[in-house]
């Protein structure tokens, strides 16, 4: 019995040492991975990297990690060739394979979310000049905000020869052809003016590309939330490093 107790104590101690060694190794690997992602993506700050699953050492020995979560703050993507800032970008990479020197890594698939503030999206949408919607009348989007439920409120400035008006519309948003698109549920009332639907929709409705996302992930779905639009992203066969 005494020998059995000693054996059990030894097993517990070795198990504890293995857990400690495993956690030390995963913390080191997360730091190295974060530095490499920062370098490969040209990030201003180091992202958060979390390697899931236990034990890490057996995953590392096989050259494949089950799941890796990456969180990036203030990521500069592209929209129509101009910079657009993503406030929060979080992605979960599945089936991450890497070489022995960690100089390259690929993910079998990825899912995640990206949040863009209304102010940042408005800067991208307002690149074009005010459009003529009737003789002597021009209009332009001047505000984006949460409209409640799954809607975005679109504010418009309409300049007429005698008065400036500020109607609003509620718009539905979705991903169309890889772009964030908005379409007004109904057209705005602009005093007594009769505006052609095609002309006013050229102002109220828009499609905005969000390009240059990390590792080639793409837009999947989008929804309106209180502090911006939240985009679901996805991808497969992604080059993470290298």
GROMACS .gro file of N, CA and C in nm, residues 71-217:
model
  441
   71UNK      N    1  -0.746   3.826  -3.204
   71UNK     CA    2  -0.822   3.950  -3.186
   71UNK      C    3  -0.736   4.070  -3.221
   72UNK      N    4  -0.788   4.156  -3.309
   72UNK     CA    5  -0.713   4.273  -3.355
   72UNK      C    6  -0.797   4.398  -3.330
   73UNK      N    7  -0.737   4.499  -3.268
   73UNK     CA    8  -0.802   4.627  -3.245
   73UNK      C    9  -0.757   4.727  -3.353
   74UNK      N   10  -0.851   4.808  -3.399
   74UNK     CA   11  -0.821   4.918  -3.492
   74UNK      C   12  -0.742   4.869  -3.613
   75UNK      N   13  -0.802   4.777  -3.686
   75UNK     CA   14  -0.738   4.723  -3.806
   75UNK      C   15  -0.775   4.810  -3.926
   76UNK      N   16  -0.676   4.852  -4.004
   76UNK     CA   17  -0.700   4.935  -4.121
   76UNK      C   18  -0.720   4.847  -4.244
   77UNK      N   19  -0.846   4.835  -4.287
   77UNK     CA   20  -0.879   4.766  -4.411
   77UNK      C   21  -0.888   4.870  -4.523
   78UNK      N   22  -0.938   4.828  -4.639
   78UNK     CA   23  -0.951   4.918  -4.752
   78UNK      C   24  -1.096   4.922  -4.796
   79UNK      N   25  -1.138   5.040  -4.845
   79UNK     CA   26  -1.271   5.056  -4.901
   79UNK      C   27  -1.261   5.152  -5.018
   80UNK      N   28  -1.276   5.096  -5.139
   80UNK     CA   29  -1.262   5.180  -5.258
   80UNK      C   30  -1.125   5.242  -5.271
   81UNK      N   31  -1.023   5.171  -5.225
   81UNK     CA   32  -0.887   5.223  -5.232
   81UNK      C   33  -0.849   5.310  -5.115
   82UNK      N   34  -0.946   5.349  -5.030
   82UNK     CA   35  -0.919   5.432  -4.913
   82UNK      C   36  -0.920   5.346  -4.787
   83UNK      N   37  -0.855   5.396  -4.682
   83UNK     CA   38  -0.849   5.323  -4.556
   83UNK      C   39  -0.982   5.332  -4.483
   84UNK      N   40  -1.024   5.221  -4.424
   84UNK     CA   41  -1.141   5.219  -4.336
   84UNK      C   42  -1.105   5.137  -4.213
   85UNK      N   43  -1.129   5.193  -4.098
   85UNK     CA   44  -1.081   5.130  -3.973
   85UNK      C   45  -1.187   5.037  -3.915
   86UNK      N   46  -1.145   4.914  -3.889
   86UNK     CA   47  -1.230   4.817  -3.821
   86UNK      C   48  -1.197   4.823  -3.672
   87UNK      N   49  -1.297   4.858  -3.591
   87UNK     CA   50  -1.272   4.878  -3.448
   87UNK      C   51  -1.229   4.749  -3.380
   88UNK      N   52  -1.297   4.640  -3.409
   88UNK     CA   53  -1.265   4.510  -3.349
   88UNK      C   54  -1.276   4.402  -3.455
   89UNK      N   55  -1.172   4.323  -3.469
   89UNK     CA   56  -1.173   4.210  -3.561
   89UNK      C   57  -1.134   4.086  -3.483
   90UNK      N   58  -1.224   3.990  -3.475
   90UNK     CA   59  -1.198   3.866  -3.402
   90UNK      C   60  -1.223   3.748  -3.494
   91UNK      N   61  -1.127   3.659  -3.502
   91UNK     CA   62  -1.140   3.542  -3.589
   91UNK      C   63  -1.095   3.417  -3.516
   92UNK      N   64  -1.163   3.308  -3.543
   92UNK     CA   65  -1.124   3.178  -3.489
   92UNK      C   66  -1.079   3.090  -3.605
   93UNK      N   67  -0.953   3.052  -3.603
   93UNK     CA   68  -0.893   2.971  -3.709
   93UNK      C   69  -0.900   2.824  -3.669
   94UNK      N   70  -0.943   2.741  -3.762
   94UNK     CA   71  -0.957   2.598  -3.736
   94UNK      C   72  -0.857   2.519  -3.821
   95UNK      N   73  -0.798   2.417  -3.759
   95UNK     CA   74  -0.705   2.332  -3.832
   95UNK      C   75  -0.582   2.408  -3.880
   96UNK      N   76  -0.509   2.468  -3.787
   96UNK     CA   77  -0.393   2.550  -3.823
   96UNK      C   78  -0.269   2.460  -3.832
   97UNK      N   79  -0.211   2.455  -3.950
   97UNK     CA   80  -0.090   2.376  -3.972
   97UNK      C   81   0.030   2.470  -3.984
   98UNK      N   82   0.144   2.429  -3.927
   98UNK     CA   83   0.263   2.512  -3.930
   98UNK      C   84   0.386   2.426  -3.948
   99UNK      N   85   0.495   2.489  -3.994
   99UNK     CA   86   0.619   2.414  -4.009
   99UNK      C   87   0.701   2.420  -3.880
  100UNK      N   88   0.809   2.348  -3.877
  100UNK     CA   89   0.886   2.333  -3.753
  100UNK      C   90   0.947   2.465  -3.705
  101UNK      N   91   0.972   2.560  -3.797
  101UNK     CA   92   1.032   2.687  -3.757
  101UNK      C   93   0.929   2.796  -3.733
  102UNK      N   94   0.800   2.761  -3.747
  102UNK     CA   95   0.689   2.856  -3.730
  102UNK      C   96   0.698   2.971  -3.831
  103UNK      N   97   0.770   2.950  -3.942
  103UNK     CA   98   0.783   3.057  -4.042
  103UNK      C   99   0.664   3.062  -4.137
  104UNK      N  100   0.583   2.959  -4.138
  104UNK     CA  101   0.462   2.961  -4.220
  104UNK      C  102   0.350   2.888  -4.146
  105UNK      N  103   0.227   2.932  -4.170
  105UNK     CA  104   0.111   2.869  -4.107
  105UNK      C  105  -0.010   2.890  -4.196
  106UNK      N  106  -0.093   2.788  -4.206
  106UNK     CA  107  -0.217   2.797  -4.284
  106UNK      C  108  -0.332   2.744  -4.200
  107UNK      N  109  -0.452   2.797  -4.227
  107UNK     CA  110  -0.572   2.752  -4.156
  107UNK      C  111  -0.667   2.687  -4.255
  108UNK      N  112  -0.721   2.573  -4.216
  108UNK     CA  113  -0.817   2.504  -4.301
  108UNK      C  114  -0.943   2.589  -4.321
  109UNK      N  115  -0.989   2.656  -4.215
  109UNK     CA  116  -1.107   2.742  -4.225
  109UNK      C  117  -1.104   2.845  -4.114
  110UNK      N  118  -1.190   2.946  -4.126
  110UNK     CA  119  -1.196   3.050  -4.024
  110UNK      C  120  -1.335   3.112  -4.022
  111UNK      N  121  -1.377   3.154  -3.904
  111UNK     CA  122  -1.500   3.230  -3.886
  111UNK      C  123  -1.468   3.345  -3.791
  112UNK      N  124  -1.550   3.449  -3.793
  112UNK     CA  125  -1.524   3.559  -3.702
  112UNK      C  126  -1.618   3.675  -3.723
  113UNK      N  127  -1.588   3.786  -3.656
  113UNK     CA  128  -1.669   3.906  -3.665
  113UNK      C  129  -1.579   4.028  -3.678
  114UNK      N  130  -1.632   4.131  -3.744
  114UNK     CA  131  -1.563   4.259  -3.757
  114UNK      C  132  -1.664   4.370  -3.735
  115UNK      N  133  -1.631   4.467  -3.649
  115UNK     CA  134  -1.723   4.577  -3.621
  115UNK      C  135  -1.666   4.708  -3.674
  116UNK      N  136  -1.749   4.778  -3.751
  116UNK     CA  137  -1.712   4.908  -3.806
  116UNK      C  138  -1.808   5.013  -3.751
  117UNK      N  139  -1.756   5.121  -3.697
  117UNK     CA  140  -1.842   5.225  -3.642
  117UNK      C  141  -1.919   5.295  -3.753
  118UNK      N  142  -2.032   5.355  -3.717
  118UNK     CA  143  -2.110   5.428  -3.816
  118UNK      C  144  -2.032   5.547  -3.870
  119UNK      N  145  -1.955   5.613  -3.784
  119UNK     CA  146  -1.876   5.728  -3.829
  119UNK      C  147  -1.773   5.686  -3.933
  120UNK      N  148  -1.710   5.571  -3.912
  120UNK     CA  149  -1.609   5.524  -4.007
  120UNK      C  150  -1.673   5.481  -4.139
  121UNK      N  151  -1.787   5.414  -4.131
  121UNK     CA  152  -1.857   5.374  -4.253
  121UNK      C  153  -1.906   5.497  -4.329
  122UNK      N  154  -1.951   5.600  -4.257
  122UNK     CA  155  -1.998   5.722  -4.322
  122UNK      C  156  -1.886   5.788  -4.402
  123UNK      N  157  -1.765   5.789  -4.348
  123UNK     CA  158  -1.653   5.850  -4.420
  123UNK      C  159  -1.632   5.782  -4.554
  124UNK      N  160  -1.648   5.649  -4.558
  124UNK     CA  161  -1.631   5.577  -4.683
  124UNK      C  162  -1.747   5.604  -4.779
  125UNK      N  163  -1.869   5.608  -4.726
  125UNK     CA  164  -1.987   5.626  -4.810
  125UNK      C  165  -1.990   5.766  -4.871
  126UNK      N  166  -1.939   5.865  -4.799
  126UNK     CA  167  -1.950   6.004  -4.845
  126UNK      C  168  -1.839   6.046  -4.939
  127UNK      N  169  -1.765   5.954  -4.996
  127UNK     CA  170  -1.657   5.991  -5.087
  127UNK      C  171  -1.708   6.066  -5.209
  128UNK      N  172  -1.828   6.027  -5.259
  128UNK     CA  173  -1.879   6.092  -5.379
  128UNK      C  174  -1.941   6.228  -5.345
  129UNK      N  175  -1.947   6.316  -5.447
  129UNK     CA  176  -2.007   6.447  -5.430
  129UNK      C  177  -2.159   6.435  -5.422
  130UNK      N  178  -2.223   6.546  -5.379
  130UNK     CA  179  -2.369   6.550  -5.375
  130UNK      C  180  -2.425   6.526  -5.515
  131UNK      N  181  -2.537   6.451  -5.521
  131UNK     CA  182  -2.597   6.414  -5.650
  131UNK      C  183  -2.717   6.504  -5.678
  132UNK      N  184  -2.738   6.534  -5.807
  132UNK     CA  185  -2.856   6.612  -5.846
  132UNK      C  186  -2.975   6.518  -5.855
  133UNK      N  187  -3.079   6.547  -5.777
  133UNK     CA  188  -3.197   6.461  -5.773
  133UNK      C  189  -3.319   6.526  -5.839
  134UNK      N  190  -3.308   6.653  -5.870
  134UNK     CA  191  -3.412   6.728  -5.941
  134UNK      C  192  -3.346   6.857  -5.990
  135UNK      N  193  -3.408   6.928  -6.085
  135UNK     CA  194  -3.348   7.053  -6.132
  135UNK      C  195  -3.322   7.150  -6.017
  136UNK      N  196  -3.194   7.184  -5.998
  136UNK     CA  197  -3.156   7.276  -5.892
  136UNK      C  198  -3.155   7.216  -5.753
  137UNK      N  199  -3.175   7.085  -5.740
  137UNK     CA  200  -3.183   7.019  -5.609
  137UNK      C  201  -3.074   6.911  -5.601
  138UNK      N  202  -2.991   6.917  -5.497
  138UNK     CA  203  -2.889   6.815  -5.476
  138UNK      C  204  -2.908   6.749  -5.339
  139UNK      N  205  -2.858   6.628  -5.326
  139UNK     CA  206  -2.872   6.554  -5.201
  139UNK      C  207  -2.747   6.471  -5.175
  140UNK      N  208  -2.721   6.446  -5.047
  140UNK     CA  209  -2.604   6.368  -5.007
  140UNK      C  210  -2.628   6.307  -4.869
  141UNK      N  211  -2.577   6.186  -4.847
  141UNK     CA  212  -2.584   6.125  -4.713
  141UNK      C  213  -2.498   6.207  -4.617
  142UNK      N  214  -2.555   6.240  -4.501
  142UNK     CA  215  -2.476   6.315  -4.402
  142UNK      C  216  -2.472   6.248  -4.265
  143UNK      N  217  -2.532   6.130  -4.251
  143UNK     CA  218  -2.528   6.062  -4.122
  143UNK      C  219  -2.571   5.918  -4.130
  144UNK      N  220  -2.507   5.834  -4.050
  144UNK     CA  221  -2.546   5.694  -4.034
  144UNK      C  222  -2.553   5.665  -3.885
  145UNK      N  223  -2.657   5.596  -3.843
  145UNK     CA  224  -2.671   5.563  -3.702
  145UNK      C  225  -2.761   5.440  -3.689
  146UNK      N  226  -2.772   5.392  -3.566
  146UNK     CA  227  -2.855   5.273  -3.541
  146UNK      C  228  -3.002   5.311  -3.551
  147UNK      N  229  -3.078   5.233  -3.628
  147UNK     CA  230  -3.218   5.263  -3.648
  147UNK      C  231  -3.313   5.176  -3.569
  148UNK      N  232  -3.258   5.090  -3.481
  148UNK     CA  233  -3.343   4.998  -3.405
  148UNK      C  234  -3.361   4.867  -3.479
  149UNK      N  235  -3.372   4.758  -3.404
  149UNK     CA  236  -3.387   4.627  -3.467
  149UNK      C  237  -3.268   4.596  -3.555
  150UNK      N  238  -3.294   4.564  -3.681
  150UNK     CA  239  -3.186   4.533  -3.774
  150UNK      C  240  -3.170   4.643  -3.878
  151UNK      N  241  -3.209   4.766  -3.843
  151UNK     CA  242  -3.209   4.876  -3.940
  151UNK      C  243  -3.098   4.978  -3.911
  152UNK      N  244  -3.055   5.043  -4.019
  152UNK     CA  245  -2.963   5.156  -4.011
  152UNK      C  246  -3.040   5.282  -4.048
  153UNK      N  247  -3.025   5.388  -3.968
  153UNK     CA  248  -3.087   5.516  -4.001
  153UNK      C  249  -2.990   5.595  -4.088
  154UNK      N  250  -3.039   5.638  -4.204
  154UNK     CA  251  -2.957   5.714  -4.298
  154UNK      C  252  -3.008   5.858  -4.301
  155UNK      N  253  -2.924   5.952  -4.261
  155UNK     CA  254  -2.959   6.094  -4.267
  155UNK      C  255  -2.914   6.154  -4.398
  156UNK      N  256  -2.997   6.242  -4.455
  156UNK     CA  257  -2.970   6.300  -4.586
  156UNK      C  258  -2.982   6.452  -4.577
  157UNK      N  259  -2.894   6.522  -4.645
  157UNK     CA  260  -2.906   6.666  -4.661
  157UNK      C  261  -2.951   6.695  -4.804
  158UNK      N  262  -3.062   6.767  -4.817
  158UNK     CA  263  -3.116   6.804  -4.947
  158UNK      C  264  -3.112   6.956  -4.961
  159UNK      N  265  -3.039   7.004  -5.061
  159UNK     CA  266  -3.028   7.147  -5.087
  159UNK      C  267  -3.122   7.185  -5.202
  160UNK      N  268  -3.213   7.277  -5.175
  160UNK     CA  269  -3.302   7.331  -5.279
  160UNK      C  270  -3.271   7.480  -5.295
  161UNK      N  271  -3.323   7.544  -5.399
  161UNK     CA  272  -3.296   7.687  -5.418
  161UNK      C  273  -3.345   7.773  -5.302
  162UNK      N  274  -3.439   7.723  -5.222
  162UNK     CA  275  -3.498   7.808  -5.117
  162UNK      C  276  -3.476   7.756  -4.975
  163UNK      N  277  -3.447   7.627  -4.959
  163UNK     CA  278  -3.437   7.572  -4.824
  163UNK      C  279  -3.348   7.448  -4.826
  164UNK      N  280  -3.287   7.419  -4.710
  164UNK     CA  281  -3.211   7.295  -4.692
  164UNK      C  282  -3.289   7.204  -4.599
  165UNK      N  283  -3.311   7.081  -4.643
  165UNK     CA  284  -3.390   6.985  -4.568
  165UNK      C  285  -3.302   6.870  -4.520
  166UNK      N  286  -3.348   6.802  -4.412
  166UNK     CA  287  -3.269   6.692  -4.354
  166UNK      C  288  -3.360   6.571  -4.326
  167UNK      N  289  -3.409   6.506  -4.430
  167UNK     CA  290  -3.492   6.386  -4.409
  167UNK      C  291  -3.406   6.267  -4.368
  168UNK      N  292  -3.469   6.165  -4.312
  168UNK     CA  293  -3.401   6.039  -4.278
  168UNK      C  294  -3.481   5.922  -4.332
  169UNK      N  295  -3.412   5.812  -4.354
  169UNK     CA  296  -3.477   5.688  -4.396
  169UNK      C  297  -3.421   5.573  -4.313
  170UNK      N  298  -3.499   5.467  -4.299
  170UNK     CA  299  -3.450   5.344  -4.240
  170UNK      C  300  -3.413   5.248  -4.352
  171UNK      N  301  -3.297   5.190  -4.340
  171UNK     CA  302  -3.246   5.103  -4.446
  171UNK      C  303  -3.215   4.964  -4.393
  172UNK      N  304  -3.234   4.865  -4.479
  172UNK     CA  305  -3.194   4.728  -4.451
  172UNK      C  306  -3.054   4.707  -4.507
  173UNK      N  307  -2.970   4.634  -4.434
  173UNK     CA  308  -2.834   4.611  -4.480
  173UNK      C  309  -2.810   4.461  -4.495
  174UNK      N  310  -2.723   4.427  -4.588
  174UNK     CA  311  -2.684   4.289  -4.610
  174UNK      C  312  -2.553   4.288  -4.688
  175UNK      N  313  -2.496   4.171  -4.706
  175UNK     CA  314  -2.377   4.157  -4.789
  175UNK      C  315  -2.421   4.117  -4.928
  176UNK      N  316  -2.385   4.198  -5.027
  176UNK     CA  317  -2.420   4.172  -5.166
  176UNK      C  318  -2.293   4.178  -5.250
  177UNK      N  319  -2.264   4.069  -5.321
  177UNK     CA  320  -2.143   4.063  -5.406
  177UNK      C  321  -2.017   4.099  -5.327
  178UNK      N  322  -2.012   4.053  -5.202
  178UNK     CA  323  -1.895   4.076  -5.119
  178UNK      C  324  -1.884   4.216  -5.064
  179UNK      N  325  -1.991   4.297  -5.072
  179UNK     CA  326  -1.990   4.434  -5.022
  179UNK      C  327  -2.102   4.455  -4.921
  180UNK      N  328  -2.082   4.552  -4.830
  180UNK     CA  329  -2.189   4.593  -4.739
  180UNK      C  330  -2.284   4.681  -4.819
  181UNK      N  331  -2.410   4.640  -4.831
  181UNK     CA  332  -2.506   4.717  -4.909
  181UNK      C  333  -2.623   4.759  -4.821
  182UNK      N  334  -2.677   4.878  -4.850
  182UNK     CA  335  -2.792   4.931  -4.778
  182UNK      C  336  -2.897   4.975  -4.879
  183UNK      N  337  -3.024   4.945  -4.851
  183UNK     CA  338  -3.134   4.986  -4.937
  183UNK      C  339  -3.245   5.041  -4.849
  184UNK      N  340  -3.289   5.163  -4.882
  184UNK     CA  341  -3.393   5.229  -4.803
  184UNK      C  342  -3.523   5.151  -4.813
  185UNK      N  343  -3.588   5.130  -4.697
  185UNK     CA  344  -3.716   5.059  -4.697
  185UNK      C  345  -3.825   5.141  -4.765
  186UNK      N  346  -3.817   5.273  -4.750
  186UNK     CA  347  -3.910   5.363  -4.819
  186UNK      C  348  -3.835   5.493  -4.848
  187UNK      N  349  -3.882   5.567  -4.949
  187UNK     CA  350  -3.812   5.688  -4.990
  187UNK      C  351  -3.849   5.805  -4.899
  188UNK      N  352  -3.756   5.899  -4.880
  188UNK     CA  353  -3.783   6.010  -4.789
  188UNK      C  354  -3.883   6.109  -4.846
  189UNK      N  355  -3.955   6.175  -4.758
  189UNK     CA  356  -4.043   6.284  -4.796
  189UNK      C  357  -3.962   6.413  -4.798
  190UNK      N  358  -3.961   6.481  -4.911
  190UNK     CA  359  -3.882   6.603  -4.925
  190UNK      C  360  -3.976   6.717  -4.963
  191UNK      N  361  -4.052   6.765  -4.863
  191UNK     CA  362  -4.146   6.872  -4.888
  191UNK      C  363  -4.245   6.837  -4.997
  192UNK      N  364  -4.266   6.931  -5.086
  192UNK     CA  365  -4.359   6.909  -5.198
  192UNK      C  366  -4.287   6.861  -5.323
  193UNK      N  367  -4.156   6.832  -5.311
  193UNK     CA  368  -4.079   6.792  -5.428
  193UNK      C  369  -4.117   6.651  -5.472
  194UNK      N  370  -4.127   6.633  -5.603
  194UNK     CA  371  -4.148   6.501  -5.661
  194UNK      C  372  -4.013   6.452  -5.712
  195UNK      N  373  -3.957   6.355  -5.644
  195UNK     CA  374  -3.825   6.306  -5.680
  195UNK      C  375  -3.835   6.169  -5.745
  196UNK      N  376  -3.764   6.152  -5.855
  196UNK     CA  377  -3.764   6.022  -5.922
  196UNK      C  378  -3.696   5.920  -5.832
  197UNK      N  379  -3.757   5.799  -5.822
  197UNK     CA  380  -3.704   5.698  -5.730
  197UNK      C  381  -3.560   5.664  -5.762
  198UNK      N  382  -3.529   5.649  -5.889
  198UNK     CA  383  -3.393   5.613  -5.926
  198UNK      C  384  -3.291   5.715  -5.881
  199UNK      N  385  -3.327   5.843  -5.892
  199UNK     CA  386  -3.233   5.948  -5.855
  199UNK      C  387  -3.213   5.955  -5.703
  200UNK      N  388  -3.320   5.946  -5.628
  200UNK     CA  389  -3.304   5.956  -5.483
  200UNK      C  390  -3.239   5.830  -5.426
  201UNK      N  391  -3.267   5.713  -5.487
  201UNK     CA  392  -3.201   5.591  -5.440
  201UNK      C  393  -3.052   5.593  -5.471
  202UNK      N  394  -3.012   5.669  -5.570
  202UNK     CA  395  -2.870   5.684  -5.599
  202UNK      C  396  -2.797   5.751  -5.482
  203UNK      N  397  -2.875   5.820  -5.396
  203UNK     CA  398  -2.820   5.884  -5.277
  203UNK      C  399  -2.838   5.796  -5.154
  204UNK      N  400  -2.962   5.748  -5.132
  204UNK     CA  401  -2.991   5.675  -5.008
  204UNK      C  402  -2.929   5.537  -5.003
  205UNK      N  403  -2.923   5.468  -5.117
  205UNK     CA  404  -2.874   5.330  -5.122
  205UNK      C  405  -2.726   5.328  -5.159
  206UNK      N  406  -2.653   5.232  -5.102
  206UNK     CA  407  -2.511   5.225  -5.133
  206UNK      C  408  -2.459   5.083  -5.118
  207UNK      N  409  -2.347   5.057  -5.184
  207UNK     CA  410  -2.269   4.935  -5.165
  207UNK      C  411  -2.127   4.976  -5.135
  208UNK      N  412  -2.072   4.920  -5.027
  208UNK     CA  413  -1.938   4.960  -4.985
  208UNK      C  414  -1.849   4.837  -4.967
  209UNK      N  415  -1.742   4.834  -5.043
  209UNK     CA  416  -1.647   4.723  -5.032
  209UNK      C  417  -1.565   4.737  -4.905
  210UNK      N  418  -1.534   4.624  -4.842
  210UNK     CA  419  -1.441   4.618  -4.729
  210UNK      C  420  -1.334   4.516  -4.767
  211UNK      N  421  -1.220   4.566  -4.814
  211UNK     CA  422  -1.117   4.479  -4.869
  211UNK      C  423  -0.993   4.473  -4.779
  212UNK      N  424  -0.899   4.391  -4.822
  212UNK     CA  425  -0.769   4.383  -4.755
  212UNK      C  426  -0.781   4.335  -4.611
  213UNK      N  427  -0.872   4.239  -4.588
  213UNK     CA  428  -0.885   4.180  -4.455
  213UNK      C  429  -0.773   4.079  -4.431
  214UNK      N  430  -0.736   4.052  -4.306
  214UNK     CA  431  -0.622   3.964  -4.277
  214UNK      C  432  -0.640   3.825  -4.337
  215UNK      N  433  -0.531   3.774  -4.392
  215UNK     CA  434  -0.524   3.635  -4.439
  215UNK      C  435  -0.625   3.603  -4.549
  216UNK      N  436  -0.690   3.705  -4.605
  216UNK     CA  437  -0.785   3.680  -4.713
  216UNK      C  438  -0.924   3.639  -4.670
  217UNK      N  439  -0.963   3.662  -4.542
  217UNK     CA  440  -1.099   3.631  -4.501
  217UNK      C  441  -1.195   3.727  -4.572
   0.00000   0.00000   0.00000
